[in-house]
mmCIF file of C-alpha atoms in Angstrom:
data_model
loop_
_atom_site.group_PDB
_atom_site.id
_atom_site.type_symbol
_atom_site.label_atom_id
_atom_site.label_comp_id
_atom_site.label_asym_id
_atom_site.label_seq_id
_atom_site.Cartn_x
_atom_site.Cartn_y
_atom_site.Cartn_z
ATOM 1 C CA UNK H 1 139.941 108.657 139.914
ATOM 2 C CA UNK H 2 138.783 111.205 137.402
ATOM 3 C CA UNK H 3 138.054 114.064 139.683
ATOM 4 C CA UNK H 4 140.361 117.015 139.332
ATOM 5 C CA UNK H 5 142.769 117.511 142.392
ATOM 6 C CA UNK H 6 143.294 120.834 144.120
ATOM 7 C CA UNK H 7 146.586 121.180 142.618
ATOM 8 C CA UNK H 8 145.373 120.928 138.927
ATOM 9 C CA UNK H 9 146.346 123.258 136.146
ATOM 10 C CA UNK H 10 144.478 126.565 135.950
ATOM 11 C CA UNK H 11 141.155 126.669 134.082
ATOM 12 C CA UNK H 12 142.416 128.266 131.087
ATOM 13 C CA UNK H 13 144.453 125.060 129.949
ATOM 14 C CA UNK H 14 143.034 123.578 126.787
ATOM 15 C CA UNK H 15 141.220 120.280 127.339
ATOM 16 C CA UNK H 16 142.934 117.703 124.961
ATOM 17 C CA UNK H 17 141.894 114.300 126.473
ATOM 18 C CA UNK H 18 139.798 111.999 124.609
ATOM 19 C CA UNK H 19 136.615 113.412 125.950
ATOM 20 C CA UNK H 20 137.571 116.948 125.613
ATOM 21 C CA UNK H 21 133.952 117.599 124.018
ATOM 22 C CA UNK H 22 132.841 117.391 127.557
ATOM 23 C CA UNK H 23 134.172 120.844 128.410
ATOM 24 C CA UNK H 24 136.662 121.611 125.859
ATOM 25 C CA UNK H 25 138.565 124.938 125.613
ATOM 26 C CA UNK H 26 135.282 126.946 125.661
ATOM 27 C CA UNK H 27 133.732 128.649 128.838
ATOM 28 C CA UNK H 28 131.444 126.171 130.626
ATOM 29 C CA UNK H 29 128.329 128.291 129.992
ATOM 30 C CA UNK H 30 128.892 127.984 126.101
ATOM 31 C CA UNK H 31 128.772 124.135 126.088
ATOM 32 C CA UNK H 32 125.294 122.745 125.179
ATOM 33 C CA UNK H 33 123.855 120.689 127.782
ATOM 34 C CA UNK H 34 122.019 118.380 125.283
ATOM 35 C CA UNK H 35 125.454 117.741 123.536
ATOM 36 C CA UNK H 36 126.968 116.712 126.931
ATOM 37 C CA UNK H 37 124.130 114.416 128.032
ATOM 38 C CA UNK H 38 123.878 112.814 124.306
ATOM 39 C CA UNK H 39 127.718 112.330 124.357
ATOM 40 C CA UNK H 40 127.709 110.818 127.661
ATOM 41 C CA UNK H 41 125.135 108.257 126.730
ATOM 42 C CA UNK H 42 126.686 107.499 123.440
ATOM 43 C CA UNK H 43 130.273 106.993 124.719
ATOM 44 C CA UNK H 44 129.578 105.463 128.090
ATOM 45 C CA UNK H 45 125.996 104.423 128.262
ATOM 46 C CA UNK H 46 126.255 100.875 127.168
ATOM 47 C CA UNK H 47 129.352 99.775 129.358
ATOM 48 C CA UNK H 48 127.689 101.676 132.341
ATOM 49 C CA UNK H 49 124.623 99.726 131.978
ATOM 50 C CA UNK H 50 126.076 96.600 131.796
ATOM 51 C CA UNK H 51 128.063 97.259 134.797
ATOM 52 C CA UNK H 52 125.088 98.447 136.741
ATOM 53 C CA UNK H 53 123.034 95.629 135.726
ATOM 54 C CA UNK H 54 125.478 93.279 137.599
ATOM 55 C CA UNK H 55 125.232 95.547 140.581
ATOM 56 C CA UNK H 56 121.246 95.486 140.730
ATOM 57 C CA UNK H 57 121.215 91.721 140.265
ATOM 58 C CA UNK H 58 119.708 92.154 136.709
ATOM 59 C CA UNK H 59 117.017 94.466 137.439
ATOM 60 C CA UNK H 60 116.939 96.505 134.404
ATOM 61 C CA UNK H 61 114.441 99.146 135.326
ATOM 62 C CA UNK H 62 116.633 99.880 138.410
ATOM 63 C CA UNK H 63 119.726 99.811 136.640
ATOM 64 C CA UNK H 64 118.485 102.229 133.978
ATOM 65 C CA UNK H 65 117.371 104.655 136.718
ATOM 66 C CA UNK H 66 120.856 104.403 138.085
ATOM 67 C CA UNK H 67 122.612 104.929 134.932
ATOM 68 C CA UNK H 68 120.364 108.120 134.646
ATOM 69 C CA UNK H 69 121.139 109.471 137.855
ATOM 70 C CA UNK H 70 124.785 108.790 137.410
ATOM 71 C CA UNK H 71 124.724 110.847 133.880
ATOM 72 C CA UNK H 72 122.992 113.722 135.504
ATOM 73 C CA UNK H 73 125.579 113.828 138.235
ATOM 74 C CA UNK H 74 128.387 113.651 135.557
ATOM 75 C CA UNK H 75 126.577 116.567 133.836
ATOM 76 C CA UNK H 76 126.476 118.616 136.989
ATOM 77 C CA UNK H 77 130.125 117.818 137.801
ATOM 78 C CA UNK H 78 131.400 118.849 134.443
ATOM 79 C CA UNK H 79 133.613 121.527 135.885
ATOM 80 C CA UNK H 80 135.214 119.382 138.348
ATOM 81 C CA UNK H 81 136.198 116.347 136.054
ATOM 82 C CA UNK H 82 139.685 115.991 134.635
ATOM 83 C CA UNK H 83 139.698 116.454 131.074
ATOM 84 C CA UNK H 84 142.910 114.856 130.425
ATOM 85 C CA UNK H 85 141.739 111.639 132.081
ATOM 86 C CA UNK H 86 141.831 108.672 129.527
ATOM 87 C CA UNK H 87 138.111 107.843 130.466
ATOM 88 C CA UNK H 88 135.224 108.925 132.539
ATOM 89 C CA UNK H 89 134.102 105.307 132.968
ATOM 90 C CA UNK H 90 135.877 104.818 136.360
ATOM 91 C CA UNK H 91 134.449 107.868 137.835
ATOM 92 C CA UNK H 92 130.907 106.902 136.487
ATOM 93 C CA UNK H 93 131.158 103.507 137.705
ATOM 94 C CA UNK H 94 132.161 104.906 141.180
ATOM 95 C CA UNK H 95 129.353 107.156 141.181
ATOM 96 C CA UNK H 96 126.739 104.339 140.081
ATOM 97 C CA UNK H 97 127.985 102.051 142.715
ATOM 98 C CA UNK H 98 127.455 104.489 145.282
ATOM 99 C CA UNK H 99 123.908 105.207 143.893
ATOM 100 C CA UNK H 100 123.084 101.616 144.101
ATOM 101 C CA UNK H 101 124.263 101.347 147.676
ATOM 102 C CA UNK H 102 122.285 104.432 148.767
ATOM 103 C CA UNK H 103 119.092 102.932 147.200
ATOM 104 C CA UNK H 104 119.654 99.535 148.898
ATOM 105 C CA UNK H 105 120.016 101.224 152.197
ATOM 106 C CA UNK H 106 116.803 103.083 151.627
ATOM 107 C CA UNK H 107 115.088 99.948 150.556
ATOM 108 C CA UNK H 108 116.274 98.073 153.694
ATOM 109 C CA UNK H 109 115.183 100.997 155.946
ATOM 110 C CA UNK H 110 111.620 100.970 155.098
ATOM 111 C CA UNK H 111 108.990 98.067 155.452
ATOM 112 C CA UNK H 112 109.128 95.574 152.719
ATOM 113 C CA UNK H 113 106.491 96.318 150.198
ATOM 114 C CA UNK H 114 103.701 93.552 150.106
ATOM 115 C CA UNK H 115 102.757 94.353 146.537
ATOM 116 C CA UNK H 116 99.393 94.668 145.175
ATOM 117 C CA UNK H 117 97.955 91.201 144.905
ATOM 118 C CA UNK H 118 96.909 90.417 148.474
ATOM 119 C CA UNK H 119 95.550 94.216 148.578
ATOM 120 C CA UNK H 120 93.072 93.589 145.481
ATOM 121 C CA UNK H 121 91.018 91.113 147.779
ATOM 122 C CA UNK H 122 91.311 93.014 150.999
ATOM 123 C CA UNK H 123 87.976 94.567 152.008
ATOM 124 C CA UNK H 124 88.128 98.025 153.397
ATOM 125 C CA UNK H 125 85.550 99.335 155.631
ATOM 126 C CA UNK H 126 83.918 102.121 153.866
ATOM 127 C CA UNK H 127 80.894 102.367 156.072
ATOM 128 C CA UNK H 128 78.551 101.882 153.191
ATOM 129 C CA UNK H 129 77.588 98.378 154.692
ATOM 130 C CA UNK H 130 76.919 99.721 158.051
ATOM 131 C CA UNK H 131 74.767 102.452 156.719
ATOM 132 C CA UNK H 132 72.819 100.115 154.348
ATOM 133 C CA UNK H 133 72.008 97.801 157.255
ATOM 134 C CA UNK H 134 70.763 100.618 159.605
ATOM 135 C CA UNK H 135 68.536 101.820 156.726
ATOM 136 C CA UNK H 136 66.989 98.168 156.269
ATOM 137 C CA UNK H 137 66.647 97.880 160.185
ATOM 138 C CA UNK H 138 64.963 101.221 160.409
ATOM 139 C CA UNK H 139 62.437 100.264 157.603
ATOM 140 C CA UNK H 140 61.928 96.766 159.321
ATOM 141 C CA UNK H 141 61.232 98.695 162.768
ATOM 142 C CA UNK H 142 58.730 100.947 160.939
ATOM 143 C CA UNK H 143 56.797 97.730 159.614
ATOM 144 C CA UNK H 144 56.249 96.737 163.195
ATOM 145 C CA UNK H 145 53.157 97.700 165.336
ATOM 146 C CA UNK H 146 53.452 100.825 167.436
ATOM 147 C CA UNK H 147 53.516 98.726 170.561
ATOM 148 C CA UNK H 148 56.236 96.435 169.342
ATOM 149 C CA UNK H 149 58.443 99.421 168.173
ATOM 150 C CA UNK H 150 57.850 101.109 171.570
ATOM 151 C CA UNK H 151 59.195 97.967 173.713
ATOM 152 C CA UNK H 152 62.011 97.552 171.343
ATOM 153 C CA UNK H 153 62.942 101.108 171.854
ATOM 154 C CA UNK H 154 62.698 100.925 175.314
ATOM 155 C CA UNK H 155 64.684 97.571 175.859
ATOM 156 C CA UNK H 156 67.271 97.613 173.107
ATOM 157 C CA UNK H 157 67.682 101.137 171.985
ATOM 158 C CA UNK H 158 67.691 102.836 175.434
ATOM 159 C CA UNK H 159 69.181 99.767 177.075
ATOM 160 C CA UNK H 160 66.581 99.482 179.798
ATOM 161 C CA UNK H 161 65.963 96.297 181.883
ATOM 162 C CA UNK H 162 62.546 94.584 181.609
ATOM 163 C CA UNK H 163 61.611 96.201 185.075
ATOM 164 C CA UNK H 164 62.718 99.789 184.153
ATOM 165 C CA UNK H 165 60.887 99.351 180.799
ATOM 166 C CA UNK H 166 57.634 98.199 182.757
ATOM 167 C CA UNK H 167 57.922 101.133 185.093
ATOM 168 C CA UNK H 168 58.631 103.584 182.010
ATOM 169 C CA UNK H 169 55.608 102.300 180.106
ATOM 170 C CA UNK H 170 53.476 101.829 182.982
ATOM 171 C CA UNK H 171 52.670 98.009 182.105
ATOM 172 C CA UNK H 172 53.279 94.683 184.083
ATOM 173 C CA UNK H 173 56.621 93.067 183.714
ATOM 174 C CA UNK H 174 55.100 90.098 182.119
ATOM 175 C CA UNK H 175 53.619 92.104 179.362
ATOM 176 C CA UNK H 176 57.028 93.640 178.748
ATOM 177 C CA UNK H 177 58.530 90.277 178.313
ATOM 178 C CA UNK H 178 55.648 89.004 176.169
ATOM 179 C CA UNK H 179 55.793 92.113 173.697
ATOM 180 C CA UNK H 180 59.910 91.716 173.511
ATOM 181 C CA UNK H 181 59.305 88.185 172.337
ATOM 182 C CA UNK H 182 56.655 89.025 169.721
ATOM 183 C CA UNK H 183 58.329 92.242 168.634
ATOM 184 C CA UNK H 184 61.709 90.241 168.108
ATOM 185 C CA UNK H 185 59.863 87.807 166.050
ATOM 186 C CA UNK H 186 58.214 90.316 163.968
ATOM 187 C CA UNK H 187 61.363 92.147 163.487
ATOM 188 C CA UNK H 188 63.162 88.846 162.429
ATOM 189 C CA UNK H 189 60.269 88.256 159.839
ATOM 190 C CA UNK H 190 60.494 91.825 158.407
ATOM 191 C CA UNK H 191 64.275 91.560 157.989
ATOM 192 C CA UNK H 192 64.071 88.213 156.189
ATOM 193 C CA UNK H 193 61.583 89.867 153.852
ATOM 194 C CA UNK H 194 64.190 92.532 153.114
ATOM 195 C CA UNK H 195 66.772 90.002 152.509
ATOM 196 C CA UNK H 196 68.650 90.257 155.947
ATOM 197 C CA UNK H 197 69.253 87.085 157.790
ATOM 198 C CA UNK H 198 70.378 87.260 161.490
#
């Protein structure tokens, strides 16, 4: 393991390991972050990516994300790593393996993604169809005679029985039945003229 143990030598020790460029003998605040990241990728990028590709089952995009996260963690942990270790690769591989395991756990914990294919053909109700239908029905109703509009208003829109509509309008029950029949027929014709089929 490349982590520095609690009994490690004092910080003033001069780093002489094969990756002393990572910390060197300079104070940590004088080390250029860009140099660290560039050297990490130059020295360990390819072997780490090959290792992670095996962990991710060949998923290159995922593997590259894991390598990037691993390098970020190495950069953040620069002060805790042992500059005398022969290689950072074992430490990097351990971190990468943990990241892959954590990613897999997160994927398993959430519902499986369905992909976009089936959703492209899925019709989402936006209310527009209902709005258009109500506009067309309103226009069709306006084309009816006042007597037909009145009888449909009482029986359908106010949900009154034939007897209640007859009492409300002051006409015989037979007349209500007859008007409902002819009003519905006229409404069907008016809707067909507007391209709506029942």
